[in-house]
mmCIF file of C-alpha atoms and ligand atoms in Angstrom:
data_model
loop_
_atom_site.group_PDB
_atom_site.id
_atom_site.type_symbol
_atom_site.label_atom_id
_atom_site.label_comp_id
_atom_site.label_asym_id
_atom_site.label_seq_id
_atom_site.Cartn_x
_atom_site.Cartn_y
_atom_site.Cartn_z
ATOM 1 C CA MET Z 3 0.000 0.000 0.000
ATOM 2 C CA ARG Z 4 1.219 3.497 -0.833
ATOM 3 C CA ILE Z 5 0.098 6.803 0.614
ATOM 4 C CA ILE Z 6 0.712 10.460 -0.199
ATOM 5 C CA ALA Z 7 0.618 13.013 2.627
ATOM 6 C CA ILE Z 8 0.230 16.771 2.854
ATOM 7 C CA GLU Z 9 1.337 18.975 5.755
ATOM 8 C CA THR Z 10 0.271 22.649 5.810
ATOM 9 C CA SER Z 11 -0.490 23.375 9.480
ATOM 10 C CA CYS Z 12 1.869 26.330 9.877
ATOM 11 C CA ASP Z 13 4.661 27.864 7.790
ATOM 12 C CA GLU Z 14 6.034 24.785 6.048
ATOM 13 C CA THR Z 15 4.500 23.100 3.011
ATOM 14 C CA GLY Z 16 5.306 19.397 3.124
ATOM 15 C CA VAL Z 17 4.528 16.436 0.865
ATOM 16 C CA ALA Z 18 5.655 12.837 1.354
ATOM 17 C CA ILE Z 19 5.031 9.421 -0.191
ATOM 18 C CA TYR Z 20 5.258 6.362 2.036
ATOM 19 C CA ASP Z 21 4.985 2.721 1.050
ATOM 20 C CA ASP Z 22 4.233 0.108 3.695
ATOM 21 C CA LYS Z 23 6.837 -2.281 2.212
ATOM 22 C CA GLU Z 24 9.479 0.096 0.831
ATOM 23 C CA GLY Z 25 9.243 2.841 3.493
ATOM 24 C CA LEU Z 26 9.587 6.538 2.774
ATOM 25 C CA LEU Z 27 9.892 7.089 -0.993
ATOM 26 C CA SER Z 28 9.808 10.869 -1.139
ATOM 27 C CA HIS Z 29 9.795 13.718 1.338
ATOM 28 C CA LYS Z 30 9.656 17.366 0.227
ATOM 29 C CA LEU Z 31 9.563 20.479 2.321
ATOM 30 C CA TYR Z 32 9.257 24.106 1.396
ATOM 31 C CA SER Z 33 9.866 26.525 4.270
ATOM 32 C CA GLN Z 34 8.260 29.962 4.333
ATOM 33 C CA VAL Z 35 10.645 31.254 7.012
ATOM 34 C CA HIS Z 36 12.006 33.995 4.726
ATOM 35 C CA ILE Z 37 8.459 35.365 4.296
ATOM 36 C CA HIS Z 38 7.734 35.575 8.035
ATOM 37 C CA SER Z 39 11.138 36.320 9.570
ATOM 38 C CA LYS Z 40 10.882 40.074 9.041
ATOM 39 C CA TYR Z 41 7.680 40.089 11.155
ATOM 40 C CA GLY Z 42 9.290 38.094 13.988
ATOM 41 C CA GLY Z 43 6.645 35.360 13.740
ATOM 42 C CA VAL Z 44 4.227 33.630 11.360
ATOM 43 C CA VAL Z 45 1.644 35.867 9.611
ATOM 44 C CA PRO Z 46 -1.298 33.459 9.122
ATOM 45 C CA GLU Z 47 -2.761 35.052 5.973
ATOM 46 C CA LEU Z 48 0.629 35.084 4.213
ATOM 47 C CA ALA Z 49 1.147 31.473 5.253
ATOM 48 C CA SER Z 50 -2.098 30.190 3.721
ATOM 49 C CA ARG Z 51 -1.592 32.140 0.481
ATOM 50 C CA ASP Z 52 1.870 30.691 0.044
ATOM 51 C CA HIS Z 53 0.726 27.096 0.696
ATOM 52 C CA ILE Z 54 -1.666 27.510 -2.269
ATOM 53 C CA HIS Z 55 1.266 28.331 -4.565
ATOM 54 C CA LYS Z 56 3.554 25.548 -3.404
ATOM 55 C CA ILE Z 57 1.415 22.504 -2.714
ATOM 56 C CA ILE Z 58 0.595 21.265 -6.242
ATOM 57 C CA PRO Z 59 4.190 21.543 -7.585
ATOM 58 C CA LEU Z 60 5.416 19.677 -4.486
ATOM 59 C CA ILE Z 61 2.845 16.903 -5.029
ATOM 60 C CA GLN Z 62 3.912 16.603 -8.671
ATOM 61 C CA SER Z 63 7.583 16.436 -7.847
ATOM 62 C CA SER Z 64 7.004 13.872 -5.065
ATOM 63 C CA LEU Z 65 5.111 11.630 -7.495
ATOM 64 C CA ASN Z 66 7.940 11.970 -10.050
ATOM 65 C CA ASP Z 67 10.660 11.292 -7.474
ATOM 66 C CA SER Z 68 8.991 8.129 -6.253
ATOM 67 C CA ASP Z 69 8.125 6.917 -9.763
ATOM 68 C CA SER Z 70 4.468 6.901 -8.732
ATOM 69 C CA THR Z 71 1.326 7.748 -10.660
ATOM 70 C CA SER Z 72 -2.173 8.251 -9.287
ATOM 71 C CA GLU Z 73 -2.747 4.531 -9.973
ATOM 72 C CA ASP Z 74 -0.139 3.600 -7.349
ATOM 73 C CA ILE Z 75 -1.606 5.721 -4.544
ATOM 74 C CA ASP Z 76 -4.069 4.069 -2.137
ATOM 75 C CA GLY Z 77 -4.873 7.025 0.121
ATOM 76 C CA ILE Z 78 -4.124 10.670 0.822
ATOM 77 C CA ALA Z 79 -3.406 11.872 4.356
ATOM 78 C CA TYR Z 80 -3.570 15.525 5.305
ATOM 79 C CA THR Z 81 -2.983 17.492 8.489
ATOM 80 C CA ALA Z 82 -6.450 18.419 9.772
ATOM 81 C CA GLY Z 83 -5.242 20.256 12.896
ATOM 82 C CA PRO Z 84 -4.233 21.646 15.275
ATOM 83 C CA GLY Z 85 -2.668 24.703 13.665
ATOM 84 C CA LEU Z 86 -3.459 27.823 11.644
ATOM 85 C CA ILE Z 87 -6.944 27.294 10.288
ATOM 86 C CA GLY Z 88 -6.414 29.016 6.905
ATOM 87 C CA SER Z 89 -3.269 26.990 6.249
ATOM 88 C CA ILE Z 90 -4.926 23.730 7.316
ATOM 89 C CA LEU Z 91 -7.857 24.440 5.003
ATOM 90 C CA VAL Z 92 -5.503 24.643 2.006
ATOM 91 C CA GLY Z 93 -4.099 21.146 2.647
ATOM 92 C CA ALA Z 94 -7.479 19.712 3.658
ATOM 93 C CA SER Z 95 -9.324 20.950 0.576
ATOM 94 C CA ILE Z 96 -6.568 19.914 -1.831
ATOM 95 C CA GLY Z 97 -6.345 16.523 -0.081
ATOM 96 C CA HIS Z 98 -10.076 15.933 -0.457
ATOM 97 C CA SER Z 99 -10.121 17.151 -4.078
ATOM 98 C CA ILE Z 100 -7.369 14.691 -5.018
ATOM 99 C CA ALA Z 101 -9.082 11.914 -3.054
ATOM 100 C CA TYR Z 102 -12.312 12.550 -4.967
ATOM 101 C CA ALA Z 103 -10.587 12.722 -8.347
ATOM 102 C CA TRP Z 104 -8.500 9.566 -7.770
ATOM 103 C CA ASN Z 105 -11.270 7.721 -5.920
ATOM 104 C CA ILE Z 106 -9.149 7.015 -2.840
ATOM 105 C CA PRO Z 107 -9.794 7.749 0.863
ATOM 106 C CA ALA Z 108 -8.746 11.076 2.393
ATOM 107 C CA ILE Z 109 -7.378 10.596 5.908
ATOM 108 C CA PRO Z 110 -7.406 13.515 8.369
ATOM 109 C CA ILE Z 111 -4.343 13.394 10.629
ATOM 110 C CA ASN Z 112 -3.698 15.156 13.906
ATOM 111 C CA HIS Z 113 -0.435 17.102 13.562
ATOM 112 C CA MET Z 114 0.635 16.262 17.127
ATOM 113 C CA GLU Z 115 0.045 12.561 16.482
ATOM 114 C CA GLY Z 116 2.333 12.986 13.480
ATOM 115 C CA HIS Z 117 5.095 14.490 15.660
ATOM 116 C CA LEU Z 118 4.596 11.816 18.264
ATOM 117 C CA LEU Z 119 5.002 8.992 15.730
ATOM 118 C CA ALA Z 120 7.921 10.636 13.841
ATOM 119 C CA PRO Z 121 10.529 8.519 15.728
ATOM 120 C CA MET Z 122 8.828 5.430 14.219
ATOM 121 C CA LEU Z 123 10.298 6.429 10.835
ATOM 122 C CA GLU Z 124 13.765 5.600 12.183
ATOM 123 C CA LYS Z 125 15.371 2.161 12.005
ATOM 124 C CA ILE Z 126 15.793 2.115 15.785
ATOM 125 C CA HIS Z 127 12.414 3.105 17.151
ATOM 126 C CA PRO Z 128 10.472 2.564 20.372
ATOM 127 C CA THR Z 129 7.917 -0.125 21.047
ATOM 128 C CA PHE Z 130 4.663 0.718 22.831
ATOM 129 C CA PRO Z 131 4.039 1.918 25.462
ATOM 130 C CA PHE Z 132 6.330 4.926 25.739
ATOM 131 C CA ILE Z 133 6.382 8.405 27.217
ATOM 132 C CA ALA Z 134 6.588 11.231 24.677
ATOM 133 C CA LEU Z 135 7.666 14.775 25.325
ATOM 134 C CA LEU Z 136 6.086 16.842 22.553
ATOM 135 C CA VAL Z 137 7.797 20.206 22.329
ATOM 136 C CA SER Z 138 6.907 22.486 19.459
ATOM 137 C CA GLY Z 139 6.109 26.121 18.785
ATOM 138 C CA GLY Z 140 2.465 25.662 19.792
ATOM 139 C CA HIS Z 141 2.509 22.757 22.254
ATOM 140 C CA THR Z 142 4.476 21.404 25.194
ATOM 141 C CA MET Z 143 3.054 18.229 26.608
ATOM 142 C CA ILE Z 144 4.001 14.900 28.139
ATOM 143 C CA VAL Z 145 1.949 12.074 26.675
ATOM 144 C CA GLN Z 146 1.641 8.434 27.633
ATOM 145 C CA VAL Z 147 1.503 6.590 24.314
ATOM 146 C CA ILE Z 148 -0.278 3.320 24.939
ATOM 147 C CA ASP Z 149 -0.658 2.423 21.247
ATOM 148 C CA ILE Z 150 -1.390 4.206 17.974
ATOM 149 C CA GLY Z 151 -4.458 6.351 18.629
ATOM 150 C CA LYS Z 152 -4.360 5.725 22.390
ATOM 151 C CA TYR Z 153 -2.851 8.786 23.971
ATOM 152 C CA LYS Z 154 -3.118 10.126 27.498
ATOM 153 C CA THR Z 155 -1.853 13.630 28.220
ATOM 154 C CA LEU Z 156 -0.076 13.468 31.591
ATOM 155 C CA GLY Z 157 0.928 17.122 31.730
ATOM 156 C CA GLU Z 158 1.289 20.239 29.621
ATOM 157 C CA SER Z 159 2.347 23.844 29.734
ATOM 158 C CA ILE Z 160 -0.269 25.969 31.437
ATOM 159 C CA ASP Z 161 0.875 29.036 29.470
ATOM 160 C CA ASP Z 162 3.482 29.406 26.695
ATOM 161 C CA ALA Z 163 4.806 26.438 24.752
ATOM 162 C CA ALA Z 164 8.572 25.909 25.097
ATOM 163 C CA GLY Z 165 9.135 26.816 21.426
ATOM 164 C CA GLU Z 166 6.981 29.918 21.838
ATOM 165 C CA ALA Z 167 9.080 31.009 24.846
ATOM 166 C CA LEU Z 168 12.250 30.528 22.761
ATOM 167 C CA ASP Z 169 10.775 32.431 19.798
ATOM 168 C CA LYS Z 170 9.515 35.331 21.945
ATOM 169 C CA THR Z 171 12.798 35.618 23.849
ATOM 170 C CA ALA Z 172 14.782 35.579 20.600
ATOM 171 C CA LYS Z 173 12.526 38.360 19.323
ATOM 172 C CA LEU Z 174 13.261 40.444 22.447
ATOM 173 C CA MET Z 175 16.966 39.837 21.833
ATOM 174 C CA LYS Z 176 16.440 40.930 18.196
ATOM 175 C CA LEU Z 177 17.887 37.643 16.948
ATOM 176 C CA GLY Z 178 15.219 36.815 14.336
ATOM 177 C CA TYR Z 179 12.745 33.975 13.716
ATOM 178 C CA PRO Z 180 12.485 31.067 14.472
ATOM 179 C CA GLY Z 181 14.210 31.699 17.780
ATOM 180 C CA GLY Z 182 14.929 28.140 18.952
ATOM 181 C CA PRO Z 183 17.836 27.366 16.597
ATOM 182 C CA LEU Z 184 19.255 30.905 17.029
ATOM 183 C CA ILE Z 185 19.237 30.728 20.843
ATOM 184 C CA SER Z 186 20.663 27.222 20.702
ATOM 185 C CA HIS Z 187 23.493 28.374 18.401
ATOM 186 C CA LEU Z 188 24.312 31.395 20.604
ATOM 187 C CA ALA Z 189 24.210 29.267 23.767
ATOM 188 C CA GLN Z 190 27.219 27.274 22.540
ATOM 189 C CA LYS Z 191 29.425 30.293 23.345
ATOM 190 C CA GLY Z 192 27.649 31.127 26.626
ATOM 191 C CA THR Z 193 29.371 31.395 30.006
ATOM 192 C CA PRO Z 194 27.877 28.996 32.562
ATOM 193 C CA GLY Z 195 26.778 30.721 35.775
ATOM 194 C CA ARG Z 196 26.707 34.374 34.627
ATOM 195 C CA PHE Z 197 22.887 34.406 34.580
ATOM 196 C CA ARG Z 198 20.387 32.095 36.203
ATOM 197 C CA PHE Z 199 16.705 31.944 35.295
ATOM 198 C CA PRO Z 200 13.894 30.503 37.429
ATOM 199 C CA ARG Z 201 12.493 27.032 36.859
ATOM 200 C CA PRO Z 202 8.785 27.615 37.574
ATOM 201 C CA MET Z 203 6.568 24.792 38.857
ATOM 202 C CA ILE Z 204 9.320 22.171 39.105
ATOM 203 C CA ASN Z 205 8.379 21.450 42.718
ATOM 204 C CA HIS Z 206 4.640 21.425 42.053
ATOM 205 C CA PRO Z 207 3.015 18.024 42.195
ATOM 206 C CA GLY Z 208 1.811 16.802 38.810
ATOM 207 C CA LEU Z 209 3.344 17.152 35.391
ATOM 208 C CA ASN Z 210 2.125 20.546 34.247
ATOM 209 C CA MET Z 211 4.770 23.111 33.321
ATOM 210 C CA SER Z 212 5.043 26.872 32.929
ATOM 211 C CA PHE Z 213 7.332 28.932 30.714
ATOM 212 C CA SER Z 214 5.877 32.438 30.880
ATOM 213 C CA GLY Z 215 7.737 33.324 34.124
ATOM 214 C CA LEU Z 216 10.983 32.216 32.510
ATOM 215 C CA LYS Z 217 10.230 34.402 29.509
ATOM 216 C CA THR Z 218 9.396 37.427 31.736
ATOM 217 C CA SER Z 219 12.557 36.916 33.722
ATOM 218 C CA ALA Z 220 14.556 36.863 30.460
ATOM 219 C CA ALA Z 221 12.765 40.052 29.324
ATOM 220 C CA ASN Z 222 13.801 41.786 32.573
ATOM 221 C CA ILE Z 223 17.438 40.760 32.211
ATOM 222 C CA ILE Z 224 17.526 41.688 28.511
ATOM 223 C CA SER Z 225 16.132 45.170 29.287
ATOM 224 C CA VAL Z 226 18.922 45.982 31.769
ATOM 225 C CA SER Z 227 21.838 44.195 30.082
ATOM 226 C CA ARG Z 228 24.317 45.369 27.484
ATOM 227 C CA ASN Z 229 23.582 44.067 23.997
ATOM 228 C CA ASP Z 230 27.074 42.757 23.215
ATOM 229 C CA GLU Z 231 27.600 39.328 21.693
ATOM 230 C CA GLN Z 232 28.966 37.670 24.859
ATOM 231 C CA THR Z 233 26.065 38.927 27.001
ATOM 232 C CA GLN Z 234 23.592 37.623 24.419
ATOM 233 C CA ALA Z 235 25.350 34.247 24.408
ATOM 234 C CA ASP Z 236 25.307 34.133 28.223
ATOM 235 C CA ILE Z 237 21.578 34.932 28.334
ATOM 236 C CA ALA Z 238 20.877 32.310 25.631
ATOM 237 C CA TYR Z 239 22.891 29.740 27.591
ATOM 238 C CA ALA Z 240 21.053 30.398 30.874
ATOM 239 C CA PHE Z 241 17.679 30.416 29.116
ATOM 240 C CA GLN Z 242 18.323 27.098 27.366
ATOM 241 C CA GLU Z 243 19.550 25.539 30.635
ATOM 242 C CA ALA Z 244 16.392 26.582 32.517
ATOM 243 C CA LEU Z 245 14.076 25.453 29.725
ATOM 244 C CA CYS Z 246 15.760 22.045 29.394
ATOM 245 C CA ASP Z 247 15.864 21.538 33.182
ATOM 246 C CA ILE Z 248 12.102 22.123 33.470
ATOM 247 C CA LEU Z 249 11.383 19.648 30.661
ATOM 248 C CA ILE Z 250 13.755 16.982 31.981
ATOM 249 C CA ILE Z 251 12.528 17.214 35.599
ATOM 250 C CA LYS Z 252 8.938 16.698 34.444
ATOM 251 C CA CYS Z 253 9.891 13.837 32.090
ATOM 252 C CA LYS Z 254 11.697 12.094 34.942
ATOM 253 C CA LYS Z 255 8.566 12.361 37.068
ATOM 254 C CA ALA Z 256 6.448 10.946 34.218
ATOM 255 C CA LEU Z 257 8.789 7.959 33.836
ATOM 256 C CA GLN Z 258 8.844 7.318 37.590
ATOM 257 C CA GLN Z 259 5.084 7.691 37.884
ATOM 258 C CA THR Z 260 4.268 5.269 35.048
ATOM 259 C CA GLY Z 261 7.207 2.877 35.410
ATOM 260 C CA ILE Z 262 7.772 3.167 31.634
ATOM 261 C CA LYS Z 263 11.434 3.091 30.544
ATOM 262 C CA ARG Z 264 11.155 4.380 26.969
ATOM 263 C CA ILE Z 265 11.152 8.118 26.388
ATOM 264 C CA VAL Z 266 10.611 9.874 23.070
ATOM 265 C CA ILE Z 267 11.125 13.554 22.299
ATOM 266 C CA ALA Z 268 9.504 15.033 19.227
ATOM 267 C CA GLY Z 269 8.415 18.382 17.778
ATOM 268 C CA GLY Z 270 10.591 21.322 16.672
ATOM 269 C CA VAL Z 271 12.335 21.891 20.031
ATOM 270 C CA SER Z 272 13.484 18.251 20.070
ATOM 271 C CA ALA Z 273 16.030 19.340 17.426
ATOM 272 C CA ASN Z 274 17.836 21.064 20.306
ATOM 273 C CA GLN Z 275 21.169 19.339 20.993
ATOM 274 C CA ARG Z 276 21.223 20.214 24.707
ATOM 275 C CA LEU Z 277 17.744 18.699 25.137
ATOM 276 C CA ARG Z 278 18.695 15.575 23.168
ATOM 277 C CA LYS Z 279 21.793 15.083 25.328
ATOM 278 C CA SER Z 280 19.786 15.605 28.542
ATOM 279 C CA ILE Z 281 17.142 13.106 27.518
ATOM 280 C CA GLU Z 282 19.892 10.557 26.741
ATOM 281 C CA ASP Z 283 21.352 11.174 30.213
ATOM 282 C CA LEU Z 284 17.935 10.805 31.818
ATOM 283 C CA ALA Z 285 17.306 7.517 30.000
ATOM 284 C CA LYS Z 286 20.694 6.202 31.172
ATOM 285 C CA GLU Z 287 19.961 7.273 34.753
ATOM 286 C CA ILE Z 288 16.712 5.266 34.867
ATOM 287 C CA GLY Z 289 18.103 2.301 32.901
ATOM 288 C CA GLY Z 290 15.872 3.062 29.934
ATOM 289 C CA THR Z 291 16.210 4.226 26.323
ATOM 290 C CA ALA Z 292 15.720 7.597 24.628
ATOM 291 C CA TYR Z 293 14.439 7.965 21.073
ATOM 292 C CA TYR Z 294 14.109 10.968 18.815
ATOM 293 C CA PRO Z 295 13.613 11.573 15.111
ATOM 294 C CA ARG Z 296 16.430 12.770 12.822
ATOM 295 C CA ILE Z 297 16.597 16.587 12.856
ATOM 296 C CA GLU Z 298 14.567 17.076 9.649
ATOM 297 C CA PHE Z 299 11.685 15.064 11.143
ATOM 298 C CA CYS Z 300 11.702 17.014 14.437
ATOM 299 C CA THR Z 301 10.346 20.171 12.825
ATOM 300 C CA ASP Z 302 7.220 20.143 10.670
ATOM 301 C CA ASN Z 303 7.266 17.675 7.781
ATOM 302 C CA ALA Z 304 4.902 15.454 5.794
ATOM 303 C CA ALA Z 305 6.810 12.191 6.360
ATOM 304 C CA MET Z 306 5.350 11.936 9.870
ATOM 305 C CA ILE Z 307 1.846 12.619 8.486
ATOM 306 C CA ALA Z 308 2.373 9.882 5.883
ATOM 307 C CA TYR Z 309 3.424 7.397 8.566
ATOM 308 C CA ALA Z 310 0.401 8.177 10.765
ATOM 309 C CA GLY Z 311 -1.811 8.146 7.642
ATOM 310 C CA MET Z 312 -0.613 4.684 6.640
ATOM 311 C CA LYS Z 313 -1.400 3.305 10.103
ATOM 312 C CA ARG Z 314 -4.898 4.766 9.941
ATOM 313 C CA LEU Z 315 -5.492 3.725 6.317
ATOM 314 C CA LYS Z 316 -4.787 0.139 7.340
ATOM 315 C CA ILE Z 317 -7.418 0.335 10.075
ATOM 316 C CA SER Z 318 -10.134 1.830 7.884
ATOM 317 C CA LYS Z 319 -10.263 2.337 4.124
ATOM 318 C CA LYS Z 320 -13.656 3.979 4.090
ATOM 319 C CA SER Z 321 -13.923 7.288 2.281
ATOM 320 C CA ASN Z 322 -15.209 10.267 4.158
ATOM 321 C CA LEU Z 323 -16.230 13.304 2.147
ATOM 322 C CA ILE Z 324 -16.264 15.648 5.135
ATOM 323 C CA ILE Z 325 -13.326 18.047 5.016
ATOM 324 C CA GLN Z 326 -11.860 18.267 8.504
ATOM 325 C CA ALA Z 327 -9.997 21.360 9.678
ATOM 326 C CA LYS Z 328 -9.582 22.157 13.378
ATOM 327 C CA ALA Z 329 -7.482 24.924 14.914
ATOM 328 C CA ARG Z 330 -7.615 22.975 18.197
ATOM 329 C CA TRP Z 331 -7.717 19.200 18.387
ATOM 330 C CA PRO Z 332 -6.620 17.602 21.697
ATOM 331 C CA ILE Z 333 -4.675 14.425 21.120
ATOM 332 C CA ASP Z 334 -6.557 12.536 23.871
ATOM 333 C CA THR Z 335 -9.780 12.728 21.832
ATOM 334 C CA LEU Z 336 -8.333 11.127 18.704
ATOM 335 C CA GLU Z 337 -9.776 7.667 18.916
ATOM 336 C CA SER Z 338 -13.324 8.866 19.104
ATOM 337 C CA THR Z 339 -13.107 11.694 16.543
ATOM 338 C CA SER Z 340 -10.878 10.567 13.738
ATOM 339 C CA PHE Z 341 -13.017 7.821 12.240
HETATM 340 O O1 KG4 P 429 7.212 21.411 15.366
HETATM 341 P P1 KG4 P 429 7.543 22.741 14.798
HETATM 342 O O2 KG4 P 429 8.381 22.783 13.542
HETATM 343 O O3 KG4 P 429 6.260 23.560 14.490
HETATM 344 C C1 KG4 P 429 5.137 23.551 15.324
HETATM 345 O O4 KG4 P 429 4.333 22.598 15.194
HETATM 346 O O5 KG4 P 429 5.068 24.470 16.168
HETATM 347 O O6 KG4 P 429 8.282 23.560 15.977
HETATM 348 C C2 KG4 P 429 8.744 24.857 15.778
HETATM 349 C C3 KG4 P 429 9.460 25.312 17.047
HETATM 350 C C4 KG4 P 429 9.833 26.785 17.014
HETATM 351 O O7 KG4 P 429 9.430 27.379 18.219
HETATM 352 C C5 KG4 P 429 11.351 26.746 16.893
HETATM 353 O O8 KG4 P 429 11.973 27.875 17.485
HETATM 354 C C6 KG4 P 429 11.683 25.465 17.630
HETATM 355 O O9 KG4 P 429 10.672 24.568 17.225
HETATM 356 N N1 KG4 P 429 13.003 24.908 17.250
HETATM 357 C C7 KG4 P 429 14.033 24.760 18.126
HETATM 358 C C8 KG4 P 429 15.124 24.237 17.379
HETATM 359 N N2 KG4 P 429 14.713 24.072 16.078
HETATM 360 C C9 KG4 P 429 13.410 24.487 16.033
HETATM 361 N N3 KG4 P 429 14.129 25.033 19.430
HETATM 362 C C10 KG4 P 429 15.318 24.789 20.051
HETATM 363 N N4 KG4 P 429 16.400 24.320 19.403
HETATM 364 C C11 KG4 P 429 16.354 24.019 18.084
HETATM 365 N N5 KG4 P 429 17.448 23.542 17.477
HETATM 366 ZN ZN1 ZN P 430 4.685 20.902 14.431
#
């Protein structure tokens, strides 16, 4: 069976083709970062307009690359949420139009489920159950993954997502967008101990997290500090340390609480080298194993949507003509809403 997938939930247009026997045959990504960077964040209307221009050429080139024609494709998966509604609607309507024209099922996929299953695209991947730390620009959550479609959110950020805190802090530092990779790069030259940021809620019971206090604290320090390169690197270092500490402390609690020894990190912030190293260390400490996708599958991509789509296509091949597009779509509700 072969599936084509479309990802348009934010500022990246992605298309992938996945075959259940041969694996990933094509994976294309067009990033709109250059369009949004001058605004310091994603402008939703510009994002949706650009997806319209890029999606069909990407689909055509993915089909060519994988030597596939419409005859070879058994289903089309598209990101149906959560994300920017205008952008999602572009992928959803094109997905359904192609499904109708080719007489194949259209499969709505939850973007966070895609991130969560991205490590399954790797040769060495976790078995179920596992604990997943999903850290992206819009979400920060710890999920118990019982099986595909069976997700239990154990904790989440009560305010900003970790990626959002990185992006907003980078904006205050006038570094550009997206902030995560820029802060991470600067942090490499940072001096340990010059600044220290708070780690809110780490001693609270439960697995919820908070990043807005960390962001405010960074804003205060930025406003009174010199703007030289070393000071910026030192702030970036301290900020990254605090952010990673919060995430790791809560992951450790989740592993202890559930007794599960496999931990996955996914979503854009999981591209962060400091976080990847810390999660490896945590796994070693508890006698478990850490898993994460290759860097290009940490940030938004269609390969993860194709993988999730294939799993769901195998469960149900029925065609559904209802176009699904949801700005919000909690992962815990998936089983009941996606079929
Ligand atoms: O998953 P993603 O591509 O899009 C969403 O679904 O939100 O995540 C984007 C987020 C942004 O906040 C970006 O700053 C962050 O991931 N990010 C990073 C790194 N690469 C991307 N954060 C820290 N370190 C990185 N290397
Ligand atoms: Zn994402």
